[in-house]
mmCIF file of C-alpha atoms and ligand atoms in Angstrom:
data_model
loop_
_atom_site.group_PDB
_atom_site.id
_atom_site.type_symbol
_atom_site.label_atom_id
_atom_site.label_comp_id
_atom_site.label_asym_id
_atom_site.label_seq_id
_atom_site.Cartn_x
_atom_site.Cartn_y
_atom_site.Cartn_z
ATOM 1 C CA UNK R 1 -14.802 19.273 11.193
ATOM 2 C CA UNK R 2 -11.349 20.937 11.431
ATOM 3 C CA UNK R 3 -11.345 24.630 11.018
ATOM 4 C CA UNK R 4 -10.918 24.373 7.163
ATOM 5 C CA UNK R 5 -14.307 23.057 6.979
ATOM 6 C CA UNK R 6 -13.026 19.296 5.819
ATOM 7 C CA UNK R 7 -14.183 16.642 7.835
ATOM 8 C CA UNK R 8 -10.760 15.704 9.953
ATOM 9 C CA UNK R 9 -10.502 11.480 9.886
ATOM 10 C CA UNK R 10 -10.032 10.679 14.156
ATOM 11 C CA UNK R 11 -6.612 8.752 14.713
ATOM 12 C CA UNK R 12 -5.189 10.123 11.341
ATOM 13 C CA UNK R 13 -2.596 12.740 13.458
ATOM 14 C CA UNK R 14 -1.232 9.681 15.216
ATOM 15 C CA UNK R 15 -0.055 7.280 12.353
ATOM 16 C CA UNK R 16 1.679 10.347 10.794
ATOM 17 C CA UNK R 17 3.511 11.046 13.999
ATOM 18 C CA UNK R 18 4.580 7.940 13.528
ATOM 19 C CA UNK R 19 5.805 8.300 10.418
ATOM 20 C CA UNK R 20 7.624 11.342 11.560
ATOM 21 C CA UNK R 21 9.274 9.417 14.267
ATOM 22 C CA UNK R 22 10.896 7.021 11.935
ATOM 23 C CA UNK R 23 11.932 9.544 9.309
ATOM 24 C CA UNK R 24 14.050 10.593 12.382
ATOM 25 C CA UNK R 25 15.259 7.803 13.456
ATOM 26 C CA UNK R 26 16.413 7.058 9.975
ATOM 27 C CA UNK R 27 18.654 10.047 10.054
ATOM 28 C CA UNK R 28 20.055 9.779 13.377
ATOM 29 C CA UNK R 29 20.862 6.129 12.395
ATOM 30 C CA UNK R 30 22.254 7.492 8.963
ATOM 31 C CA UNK R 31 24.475 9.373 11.064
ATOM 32 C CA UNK R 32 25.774 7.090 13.729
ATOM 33 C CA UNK R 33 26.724 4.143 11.232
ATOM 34 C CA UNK R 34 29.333 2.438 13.166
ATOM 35 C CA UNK R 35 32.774 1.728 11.273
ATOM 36 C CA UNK R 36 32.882 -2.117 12.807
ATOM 37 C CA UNK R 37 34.605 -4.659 11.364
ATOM 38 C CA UNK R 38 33.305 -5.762 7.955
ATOM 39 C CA UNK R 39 35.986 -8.713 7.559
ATOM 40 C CA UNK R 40 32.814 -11.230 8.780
ATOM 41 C CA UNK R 41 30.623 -10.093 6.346
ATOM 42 C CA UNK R 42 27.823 -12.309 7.861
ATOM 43 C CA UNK R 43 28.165 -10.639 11.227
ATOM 44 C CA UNK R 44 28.520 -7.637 10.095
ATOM 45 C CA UNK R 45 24.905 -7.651 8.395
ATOM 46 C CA UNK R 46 23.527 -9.264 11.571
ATOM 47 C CA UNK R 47 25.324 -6.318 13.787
ATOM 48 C CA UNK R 48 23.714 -3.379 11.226
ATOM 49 C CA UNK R 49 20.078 -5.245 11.687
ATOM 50 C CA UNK R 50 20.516 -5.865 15.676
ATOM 51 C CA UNK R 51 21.627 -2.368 15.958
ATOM 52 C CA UNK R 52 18.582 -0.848 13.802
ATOM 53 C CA UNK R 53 21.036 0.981 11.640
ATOM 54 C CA UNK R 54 19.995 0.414 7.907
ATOM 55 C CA UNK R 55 21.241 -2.137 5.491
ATOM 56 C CA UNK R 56 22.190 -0.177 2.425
ATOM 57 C CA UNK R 57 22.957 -1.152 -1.486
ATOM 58 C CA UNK R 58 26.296 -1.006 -1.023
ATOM 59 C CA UNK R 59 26.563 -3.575 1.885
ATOM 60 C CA UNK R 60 26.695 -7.279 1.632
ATOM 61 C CA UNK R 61 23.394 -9.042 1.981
ATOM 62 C CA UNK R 62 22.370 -12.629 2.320
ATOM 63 C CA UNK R 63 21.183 -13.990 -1.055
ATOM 64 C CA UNK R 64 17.810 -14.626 0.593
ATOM 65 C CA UNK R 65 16.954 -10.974 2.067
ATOM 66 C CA UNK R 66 17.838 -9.748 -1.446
ATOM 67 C CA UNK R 67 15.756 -11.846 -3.247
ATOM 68 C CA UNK R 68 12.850 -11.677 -0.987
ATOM 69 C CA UNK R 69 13.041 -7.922 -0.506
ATOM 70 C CA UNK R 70 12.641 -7.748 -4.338
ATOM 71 C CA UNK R 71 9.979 -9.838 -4.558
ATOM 72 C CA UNK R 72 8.114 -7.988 -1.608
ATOM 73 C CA UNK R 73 9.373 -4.212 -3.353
ATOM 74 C CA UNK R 74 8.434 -5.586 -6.661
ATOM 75 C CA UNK R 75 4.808 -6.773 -5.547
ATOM 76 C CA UNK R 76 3.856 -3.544 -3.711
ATOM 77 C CA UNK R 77 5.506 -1.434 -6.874
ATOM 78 C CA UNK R 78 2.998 -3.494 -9.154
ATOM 79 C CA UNK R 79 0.137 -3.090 -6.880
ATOM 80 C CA UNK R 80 0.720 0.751 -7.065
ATOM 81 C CA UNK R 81 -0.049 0.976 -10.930
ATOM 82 C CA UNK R 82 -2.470 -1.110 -11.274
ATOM 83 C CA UNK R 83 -4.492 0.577 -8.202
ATOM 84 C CA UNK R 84 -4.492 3.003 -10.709
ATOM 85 C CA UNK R 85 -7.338 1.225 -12.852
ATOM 86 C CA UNK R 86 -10.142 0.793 -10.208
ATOM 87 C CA UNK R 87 -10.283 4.696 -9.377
ATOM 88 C CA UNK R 88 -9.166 5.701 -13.295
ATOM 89 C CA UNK R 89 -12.347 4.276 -14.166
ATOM 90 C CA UNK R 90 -14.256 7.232 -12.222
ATOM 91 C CA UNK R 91 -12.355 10.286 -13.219
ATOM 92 C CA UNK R 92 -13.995 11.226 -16.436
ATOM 93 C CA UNK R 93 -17.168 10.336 -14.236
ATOM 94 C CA UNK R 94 -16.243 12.790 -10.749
ATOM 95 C CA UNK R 95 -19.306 14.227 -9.571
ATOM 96 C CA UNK R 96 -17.627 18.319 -10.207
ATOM 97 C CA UNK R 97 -14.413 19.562 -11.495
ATOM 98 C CA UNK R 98 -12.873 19.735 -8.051
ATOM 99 C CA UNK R 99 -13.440 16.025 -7.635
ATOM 100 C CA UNK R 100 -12.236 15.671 -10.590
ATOM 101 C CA UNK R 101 -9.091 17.822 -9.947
ATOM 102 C CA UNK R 102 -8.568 15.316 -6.778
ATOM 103 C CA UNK R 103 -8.857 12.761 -7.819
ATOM 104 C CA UNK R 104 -7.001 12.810 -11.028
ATOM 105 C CA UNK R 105 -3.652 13.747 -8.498
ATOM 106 C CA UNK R 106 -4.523 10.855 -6.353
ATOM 107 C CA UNK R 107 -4.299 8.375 -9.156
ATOM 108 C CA UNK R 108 -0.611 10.075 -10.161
ATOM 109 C CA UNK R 109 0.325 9.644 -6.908
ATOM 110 C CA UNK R 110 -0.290 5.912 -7.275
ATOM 111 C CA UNK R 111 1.845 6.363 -10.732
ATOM 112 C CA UNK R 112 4.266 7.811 -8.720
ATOM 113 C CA UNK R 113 4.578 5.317 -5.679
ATOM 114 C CA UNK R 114 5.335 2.797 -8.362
ATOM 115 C CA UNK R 115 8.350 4.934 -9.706
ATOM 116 C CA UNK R 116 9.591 5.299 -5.815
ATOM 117 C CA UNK R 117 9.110 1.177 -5.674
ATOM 118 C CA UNK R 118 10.743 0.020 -8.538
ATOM 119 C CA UNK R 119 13.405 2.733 -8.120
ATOM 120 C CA UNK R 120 14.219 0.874 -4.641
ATOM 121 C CA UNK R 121 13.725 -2.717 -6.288
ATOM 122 C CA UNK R 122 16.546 -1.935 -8.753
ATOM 123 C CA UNK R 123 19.106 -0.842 -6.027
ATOM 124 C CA UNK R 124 18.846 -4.474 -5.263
ATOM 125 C CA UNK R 125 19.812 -5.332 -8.759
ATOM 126 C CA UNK R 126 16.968 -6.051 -10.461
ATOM 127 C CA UNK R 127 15.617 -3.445 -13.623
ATOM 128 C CA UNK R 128 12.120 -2.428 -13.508
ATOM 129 C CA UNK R 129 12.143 -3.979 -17.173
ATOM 130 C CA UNK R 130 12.966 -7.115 -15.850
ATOM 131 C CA UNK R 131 10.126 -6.495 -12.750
ATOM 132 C CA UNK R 132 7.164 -5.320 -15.264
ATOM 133 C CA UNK R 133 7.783 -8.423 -17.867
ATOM 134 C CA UNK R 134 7.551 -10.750 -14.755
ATOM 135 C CA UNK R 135 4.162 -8.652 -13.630
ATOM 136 C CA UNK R 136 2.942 -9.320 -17.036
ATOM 137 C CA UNK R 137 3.706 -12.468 -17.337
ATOM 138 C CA UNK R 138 1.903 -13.107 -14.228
ATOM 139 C CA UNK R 139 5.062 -14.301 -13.042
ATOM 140 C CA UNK R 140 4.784 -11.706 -10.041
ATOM 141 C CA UNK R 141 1.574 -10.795 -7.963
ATOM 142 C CA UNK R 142 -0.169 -7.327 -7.298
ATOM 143 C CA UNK R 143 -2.405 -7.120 -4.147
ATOM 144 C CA UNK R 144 -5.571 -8.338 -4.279
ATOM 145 C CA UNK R 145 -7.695 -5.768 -3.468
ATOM 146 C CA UNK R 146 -7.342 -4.480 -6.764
ATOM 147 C CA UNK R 147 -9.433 -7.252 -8.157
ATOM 148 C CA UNK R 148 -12.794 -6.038 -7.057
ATOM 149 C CA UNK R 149 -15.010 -3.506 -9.460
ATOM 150 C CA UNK R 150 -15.806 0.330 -8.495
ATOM 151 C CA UNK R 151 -19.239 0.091 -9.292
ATOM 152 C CA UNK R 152 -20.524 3.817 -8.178
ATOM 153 C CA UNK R 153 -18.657 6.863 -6.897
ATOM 154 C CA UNK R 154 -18.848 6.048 -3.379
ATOM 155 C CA UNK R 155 -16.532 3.053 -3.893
ATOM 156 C CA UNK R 156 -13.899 5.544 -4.724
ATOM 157 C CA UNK R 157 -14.843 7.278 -1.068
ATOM 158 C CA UNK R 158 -14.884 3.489 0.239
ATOM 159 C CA UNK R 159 -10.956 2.923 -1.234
ATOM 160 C CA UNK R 160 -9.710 5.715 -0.114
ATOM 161 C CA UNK R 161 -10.735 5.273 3.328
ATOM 162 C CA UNK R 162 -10.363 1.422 3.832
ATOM 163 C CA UNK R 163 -8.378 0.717 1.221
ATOM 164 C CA UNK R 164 -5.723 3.722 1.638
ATOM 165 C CA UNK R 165 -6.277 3.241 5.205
ATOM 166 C CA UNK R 166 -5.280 -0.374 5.396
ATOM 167 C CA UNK R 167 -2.289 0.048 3.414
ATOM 168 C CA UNK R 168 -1.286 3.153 5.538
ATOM 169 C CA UNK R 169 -1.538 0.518 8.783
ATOM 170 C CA UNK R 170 0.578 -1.716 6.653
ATOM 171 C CA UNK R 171 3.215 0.298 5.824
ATOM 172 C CA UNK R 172 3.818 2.962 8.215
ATOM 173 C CA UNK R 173 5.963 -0.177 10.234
ATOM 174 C CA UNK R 174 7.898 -0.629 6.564
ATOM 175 C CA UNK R 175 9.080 3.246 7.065
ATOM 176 C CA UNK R 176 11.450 1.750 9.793
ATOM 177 C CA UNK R 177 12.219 -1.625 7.242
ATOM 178 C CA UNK R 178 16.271 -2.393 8.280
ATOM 179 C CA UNK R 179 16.434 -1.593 4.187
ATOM 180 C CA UNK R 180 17.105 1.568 3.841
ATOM 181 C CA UNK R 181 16.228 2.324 0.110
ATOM 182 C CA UNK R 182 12.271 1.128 0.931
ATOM 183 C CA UNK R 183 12.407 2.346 4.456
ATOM 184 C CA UNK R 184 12.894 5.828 2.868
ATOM 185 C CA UNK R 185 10.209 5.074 -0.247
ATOM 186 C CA UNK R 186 8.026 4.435 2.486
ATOM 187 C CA UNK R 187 8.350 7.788 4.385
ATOM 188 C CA UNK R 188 7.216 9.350 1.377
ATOM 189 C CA UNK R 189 4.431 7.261 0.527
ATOM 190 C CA UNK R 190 3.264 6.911 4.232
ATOM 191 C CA UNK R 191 2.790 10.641 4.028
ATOM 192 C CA UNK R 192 1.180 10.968 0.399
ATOM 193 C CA UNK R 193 -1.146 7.505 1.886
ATOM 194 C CA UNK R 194 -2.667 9.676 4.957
ATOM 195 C CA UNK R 195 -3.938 12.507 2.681
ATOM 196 C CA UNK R 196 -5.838 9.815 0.038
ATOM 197 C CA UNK R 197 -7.240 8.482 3.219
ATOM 198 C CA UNK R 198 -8.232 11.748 3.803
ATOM 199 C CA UNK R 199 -10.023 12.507 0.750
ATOM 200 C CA UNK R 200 -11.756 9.372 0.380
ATOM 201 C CA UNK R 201 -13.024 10.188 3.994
ATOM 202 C CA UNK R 202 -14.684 13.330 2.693
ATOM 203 C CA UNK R 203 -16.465 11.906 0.046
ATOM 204 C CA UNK R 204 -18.223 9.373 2.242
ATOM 205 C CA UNK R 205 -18.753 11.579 4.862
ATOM 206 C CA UNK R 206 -20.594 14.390 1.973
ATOM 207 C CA UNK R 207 -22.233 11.210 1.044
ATOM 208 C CA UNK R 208 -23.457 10.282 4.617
ATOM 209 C CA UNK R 209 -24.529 13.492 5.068
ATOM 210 C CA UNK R 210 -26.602 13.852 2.048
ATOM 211 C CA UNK R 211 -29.984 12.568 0.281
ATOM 212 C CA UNK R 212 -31.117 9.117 1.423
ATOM 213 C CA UNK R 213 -30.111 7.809 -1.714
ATOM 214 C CA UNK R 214 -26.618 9.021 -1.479
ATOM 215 C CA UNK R 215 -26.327 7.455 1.725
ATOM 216 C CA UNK R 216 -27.607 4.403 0.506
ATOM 217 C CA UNK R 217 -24.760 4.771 -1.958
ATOM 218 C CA UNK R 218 -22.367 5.412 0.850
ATOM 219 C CA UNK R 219 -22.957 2.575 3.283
ATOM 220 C CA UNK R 220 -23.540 -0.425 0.047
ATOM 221 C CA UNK R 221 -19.965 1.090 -0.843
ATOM 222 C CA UNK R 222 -18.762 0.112 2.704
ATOM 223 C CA UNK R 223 -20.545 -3.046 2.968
ATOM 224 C CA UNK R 224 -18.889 -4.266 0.131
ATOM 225 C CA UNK R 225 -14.998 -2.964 0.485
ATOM 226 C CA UNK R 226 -14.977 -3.820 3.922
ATOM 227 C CA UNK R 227 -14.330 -7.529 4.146
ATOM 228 C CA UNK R 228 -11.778 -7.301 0.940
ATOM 229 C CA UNK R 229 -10.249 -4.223 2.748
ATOM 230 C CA UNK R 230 -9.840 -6.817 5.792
ATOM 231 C CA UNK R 231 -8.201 -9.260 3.721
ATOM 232 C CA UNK R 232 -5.404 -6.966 2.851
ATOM 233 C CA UNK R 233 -3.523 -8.133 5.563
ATOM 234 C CA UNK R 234 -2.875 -11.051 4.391
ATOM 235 C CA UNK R 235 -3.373 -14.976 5.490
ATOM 236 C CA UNK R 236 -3.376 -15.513 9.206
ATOM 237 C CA UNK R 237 -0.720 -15.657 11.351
ATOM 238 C CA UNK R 238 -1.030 -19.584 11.547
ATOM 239 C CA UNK R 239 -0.854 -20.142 7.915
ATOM 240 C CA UNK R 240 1.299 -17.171 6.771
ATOM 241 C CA UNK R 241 4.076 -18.679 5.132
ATOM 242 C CA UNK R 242 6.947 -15.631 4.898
ATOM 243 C CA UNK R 243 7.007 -13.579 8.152
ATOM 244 C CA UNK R 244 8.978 -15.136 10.739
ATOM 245 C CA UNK R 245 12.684 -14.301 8.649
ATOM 246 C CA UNK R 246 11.184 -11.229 7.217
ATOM 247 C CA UNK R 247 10.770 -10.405 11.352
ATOM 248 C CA UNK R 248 14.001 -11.577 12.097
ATOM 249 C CA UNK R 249 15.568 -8.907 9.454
ATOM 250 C CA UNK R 250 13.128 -6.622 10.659
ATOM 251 C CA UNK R 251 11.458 -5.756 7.335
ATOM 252 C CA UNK R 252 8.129 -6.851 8.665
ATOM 253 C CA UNK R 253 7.514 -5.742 12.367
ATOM 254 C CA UNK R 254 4.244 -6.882 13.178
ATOM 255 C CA UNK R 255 2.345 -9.769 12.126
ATOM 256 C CA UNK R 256 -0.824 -9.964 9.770
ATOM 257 C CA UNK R 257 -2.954 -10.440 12.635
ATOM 258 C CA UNK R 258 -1.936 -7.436 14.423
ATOM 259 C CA UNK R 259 -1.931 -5.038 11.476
ATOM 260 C CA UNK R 260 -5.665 -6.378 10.778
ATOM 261 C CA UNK R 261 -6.438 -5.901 14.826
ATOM 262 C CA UNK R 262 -4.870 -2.661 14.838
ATOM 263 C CA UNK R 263 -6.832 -1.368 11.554
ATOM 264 C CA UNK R 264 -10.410 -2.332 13.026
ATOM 265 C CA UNK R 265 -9.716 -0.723 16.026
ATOM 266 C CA UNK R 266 -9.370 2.309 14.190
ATOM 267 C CA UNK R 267 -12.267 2.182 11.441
ATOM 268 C CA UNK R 268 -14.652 1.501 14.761
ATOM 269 C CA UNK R 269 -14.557 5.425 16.001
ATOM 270 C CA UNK R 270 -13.903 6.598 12.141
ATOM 271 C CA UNK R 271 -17.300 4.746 10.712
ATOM 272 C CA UNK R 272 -19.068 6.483 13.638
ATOM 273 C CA UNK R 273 -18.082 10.051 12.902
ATOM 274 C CA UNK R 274 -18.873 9.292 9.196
ATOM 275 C CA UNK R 275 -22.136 7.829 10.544
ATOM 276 C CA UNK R 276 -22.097 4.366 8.565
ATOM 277 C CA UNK R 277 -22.045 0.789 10.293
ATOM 278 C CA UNK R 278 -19.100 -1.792 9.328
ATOM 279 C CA UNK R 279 -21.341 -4.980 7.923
ATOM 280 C CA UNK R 280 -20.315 -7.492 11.079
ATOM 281 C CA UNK R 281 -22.984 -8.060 13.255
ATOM 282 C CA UNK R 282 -20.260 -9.436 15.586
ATOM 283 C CA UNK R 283 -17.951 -6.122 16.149
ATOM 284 C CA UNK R 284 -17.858 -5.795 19.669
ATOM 285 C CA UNK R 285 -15.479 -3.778 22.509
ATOM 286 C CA UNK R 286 -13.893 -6.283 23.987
ATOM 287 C CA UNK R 287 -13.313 -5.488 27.437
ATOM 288 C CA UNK R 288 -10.199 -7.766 28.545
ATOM 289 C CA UNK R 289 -8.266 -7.413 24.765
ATOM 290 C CA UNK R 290 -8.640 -4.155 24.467
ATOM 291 C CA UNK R 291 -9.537 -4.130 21.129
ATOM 292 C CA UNK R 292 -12.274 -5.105 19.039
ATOM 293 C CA UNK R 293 -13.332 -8.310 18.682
ATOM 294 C CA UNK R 294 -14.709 -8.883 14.869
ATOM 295 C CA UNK R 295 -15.540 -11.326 11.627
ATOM 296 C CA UNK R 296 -12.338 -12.042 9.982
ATOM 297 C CA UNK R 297 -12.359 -11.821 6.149
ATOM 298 C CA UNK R 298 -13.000 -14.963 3.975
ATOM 299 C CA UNK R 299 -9.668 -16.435 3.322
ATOM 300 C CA UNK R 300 -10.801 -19.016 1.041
ATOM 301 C CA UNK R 301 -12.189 -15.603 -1.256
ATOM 302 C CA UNK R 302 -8.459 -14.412 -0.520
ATOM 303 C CA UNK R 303 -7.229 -17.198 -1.802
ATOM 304 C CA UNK R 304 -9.313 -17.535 -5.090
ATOM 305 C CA UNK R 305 -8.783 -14.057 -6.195
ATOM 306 C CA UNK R 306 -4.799 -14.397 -5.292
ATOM 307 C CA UNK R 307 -5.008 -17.447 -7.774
ATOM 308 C CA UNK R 308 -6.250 -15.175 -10.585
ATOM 309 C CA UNK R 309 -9.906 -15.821 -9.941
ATOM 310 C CA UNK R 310 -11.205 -12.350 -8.701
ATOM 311 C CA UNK R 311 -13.805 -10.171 -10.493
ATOM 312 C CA UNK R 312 -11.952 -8.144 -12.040
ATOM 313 C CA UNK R 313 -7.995 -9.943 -12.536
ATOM 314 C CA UNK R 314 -8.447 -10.665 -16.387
ATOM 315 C CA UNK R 315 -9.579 -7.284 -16.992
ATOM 316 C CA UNK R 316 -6.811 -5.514 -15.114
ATOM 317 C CA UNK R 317 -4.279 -7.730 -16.535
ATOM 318 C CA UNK R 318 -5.331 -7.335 -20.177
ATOM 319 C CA UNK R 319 -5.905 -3.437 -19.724
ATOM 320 C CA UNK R 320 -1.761 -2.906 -17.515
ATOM 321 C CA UNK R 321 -0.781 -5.038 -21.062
ATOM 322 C CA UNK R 322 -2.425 -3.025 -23.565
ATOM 323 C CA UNK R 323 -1.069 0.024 -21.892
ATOM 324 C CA UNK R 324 2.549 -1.294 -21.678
ATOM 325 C CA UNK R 325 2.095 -1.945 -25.512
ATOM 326 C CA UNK R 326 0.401 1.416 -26.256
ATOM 327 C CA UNK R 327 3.364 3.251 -24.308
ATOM 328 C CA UNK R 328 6.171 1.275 -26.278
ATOM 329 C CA UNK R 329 6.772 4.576 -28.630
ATOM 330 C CA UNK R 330 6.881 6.931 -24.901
ATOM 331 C CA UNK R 331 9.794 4.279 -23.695
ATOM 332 C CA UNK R 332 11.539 4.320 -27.219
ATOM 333 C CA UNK R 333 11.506 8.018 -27.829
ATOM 334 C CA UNK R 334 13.146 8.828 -24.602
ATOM 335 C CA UNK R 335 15.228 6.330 -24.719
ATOM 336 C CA UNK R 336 16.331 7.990 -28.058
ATOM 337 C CA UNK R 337 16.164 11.438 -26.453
ATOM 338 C CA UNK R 338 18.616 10.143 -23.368
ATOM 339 C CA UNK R 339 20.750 8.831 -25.780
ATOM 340 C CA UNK R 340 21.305 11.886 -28.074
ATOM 341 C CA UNK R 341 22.116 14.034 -24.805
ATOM 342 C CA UNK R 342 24.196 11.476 -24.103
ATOM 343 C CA UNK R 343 26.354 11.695 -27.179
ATOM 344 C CA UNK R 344 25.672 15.802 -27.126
ATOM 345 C CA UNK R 345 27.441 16.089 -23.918
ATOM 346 C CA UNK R 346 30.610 13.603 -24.562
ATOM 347 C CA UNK R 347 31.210 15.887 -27.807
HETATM 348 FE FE1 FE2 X 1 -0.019 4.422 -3.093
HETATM 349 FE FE1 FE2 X 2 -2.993 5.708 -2.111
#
């Protein structure tokens, strides 16, 4: 417990450090941009990237680190809105108003990561428009993880610690991304990540520490987010088909592997503070590593629910359509309202 009473979550302090450290280093290497010669456009991107200065919209960019930026941008925007729909489904159902309260800002922040995302995306040329249609056209993927029911109130406990947690692991490297429209979405998100880690933390741990049957509740949550939590990651490194250029431009800076490595090491101390086991009978301290050794996640499930075949994919992709339809009036009215400023101001 930290003084206020809330349960802290152990090794929380030092990813936000992190995040702190690169929010720096962005600014000292927003200052120092060299004037070098931009007559070799080619080495001139090469010389911003080798130099970990940041590659910004107005700058010439390969073709390819545009395109797969967007696509990377695009798919983390869309998996931002519609992780709104697995915790949305337990708001009206929060066990007290201050649950409630919580939780209903946690799902806006989601709403507002996408905004951040897209906003980025379309410094890259592309309009969210464009990005949504090819979401709903299931042109353009959303992360997986998002596929799997919330079937009691402890799952939302369960998401916000593994789920939040893995994506924190994921994307506190993408705060120092050599793009410096996402490397700054990411600051901001990294920050807003750690605290719905926090929360969900709390819940499980009032969960743990309550009736039997709550912690029933609390542990069947785990048992069944952990694996898909896992699996966030991505594919292993051996089969992994887009990180060794997306290294190379350093907008990925660790591999799957290590990301998934370097989240079980830190759910290990964290599930024993909340007092829950992690469902893999073959988590051990290894010795020599350093690290855990542990189950990996069933790919072939990865795979399967990435190809639309999930629990829950037709149901989130009929509900993010009927809500894009629903909204249509929203869009139109203030585009309407934008537009009569608009004229207002040139008279
Ligand atoms: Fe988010
Ligand atoms: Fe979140």
């Amino acid at each position: 417990m930290s003084g206020d009473g809330v349960v802290e979550v152990p090794g929380r302090r030092g990813l936000l450090d992190e995040v702190e450290a690169a929010e720096a280093d962005l600014r000292a290497a927003a200052e120092a941009r060299p004037v070098a010669d931009q007559s070799d456009l080619t080495a001139y991107f090469a010389a911003v990237i080798a130099a970990d200065q940041k590659v910004e919209p107005r700058d010439w960019m390969p073709e390819a680190y545009r395109k797969g930026l967007i696509r990377q941008i695009a798919q983390h925007a869309h998996s931002e809105i519609i992780g709104m729909q697995p915790e949305g489904n337990w708001i009206t159902r929060a066990p007290s108003l201050k649950r409630k309260a919580i939780l209903l800002a946690k799902v806006q922040d989601e709403a507002g990561h996408g905004l951040y995302l897209y906003a980025a995306a379309e410094t890259l040329g592309v309009s969210r428009d464009e990005l949504v249609d090819l979401l709903l056209q299931g042109r353009q993927k959303y992360s997986s993880i998002f596929n799997y029911p919330t079937l009691t109130w402890a799952d939302v406990g369960a998401i916000g610690w593994l789920v939040d947690g893995a994506a924190i692991v994921n994307q506190v490297p993408l705060c120092r991304c050599s793009y410096g429209p996402y490397a700054r979405a990411m600051i901001r998100i990294c920050k807003e990540e750690s605290f719905h880690q926090r929360q969900g933390y709390e819940i499980l741990y009032t969960l743990a520490n309550g009736t039997p049957a709550q912690r029933a509740m609390a542990q069947d949550a785990v048992n069944r987010w952990w694996y898909p939590s896992l699996a966030m990651f991505g594919p292993p490194d051996r089969e992994s088909t887009h990180s060794e250029q997306s290294m190379a431009w350093k907008i990925k800076r660790f591999s799957n592997d290590e990301l998934r490595q370097r989240f079980v090491d830190m759910c290990v101390p964290q599930a024993e503070v909340l007092g829950l086991s992690l469902p893999d009978p073959a988590l051990r301290w290894n010795e020599q590593r350093g690290s855990y050794d542990f189950t990996p996640p069933d790919f072939d499930e990865l795979f399967r629910v990435i190809a639309g075949d999930g629990p829950c994919n037709r149901q989130r992709m009929a509900h993010r359509r009927r809500a894009h339809a629903e909204g249509a009036w929203v869009r139109e009215a203030a585009a309407a309202y934008a537009a009569k400023h608009r004229s207002s101001d040139a008279g």
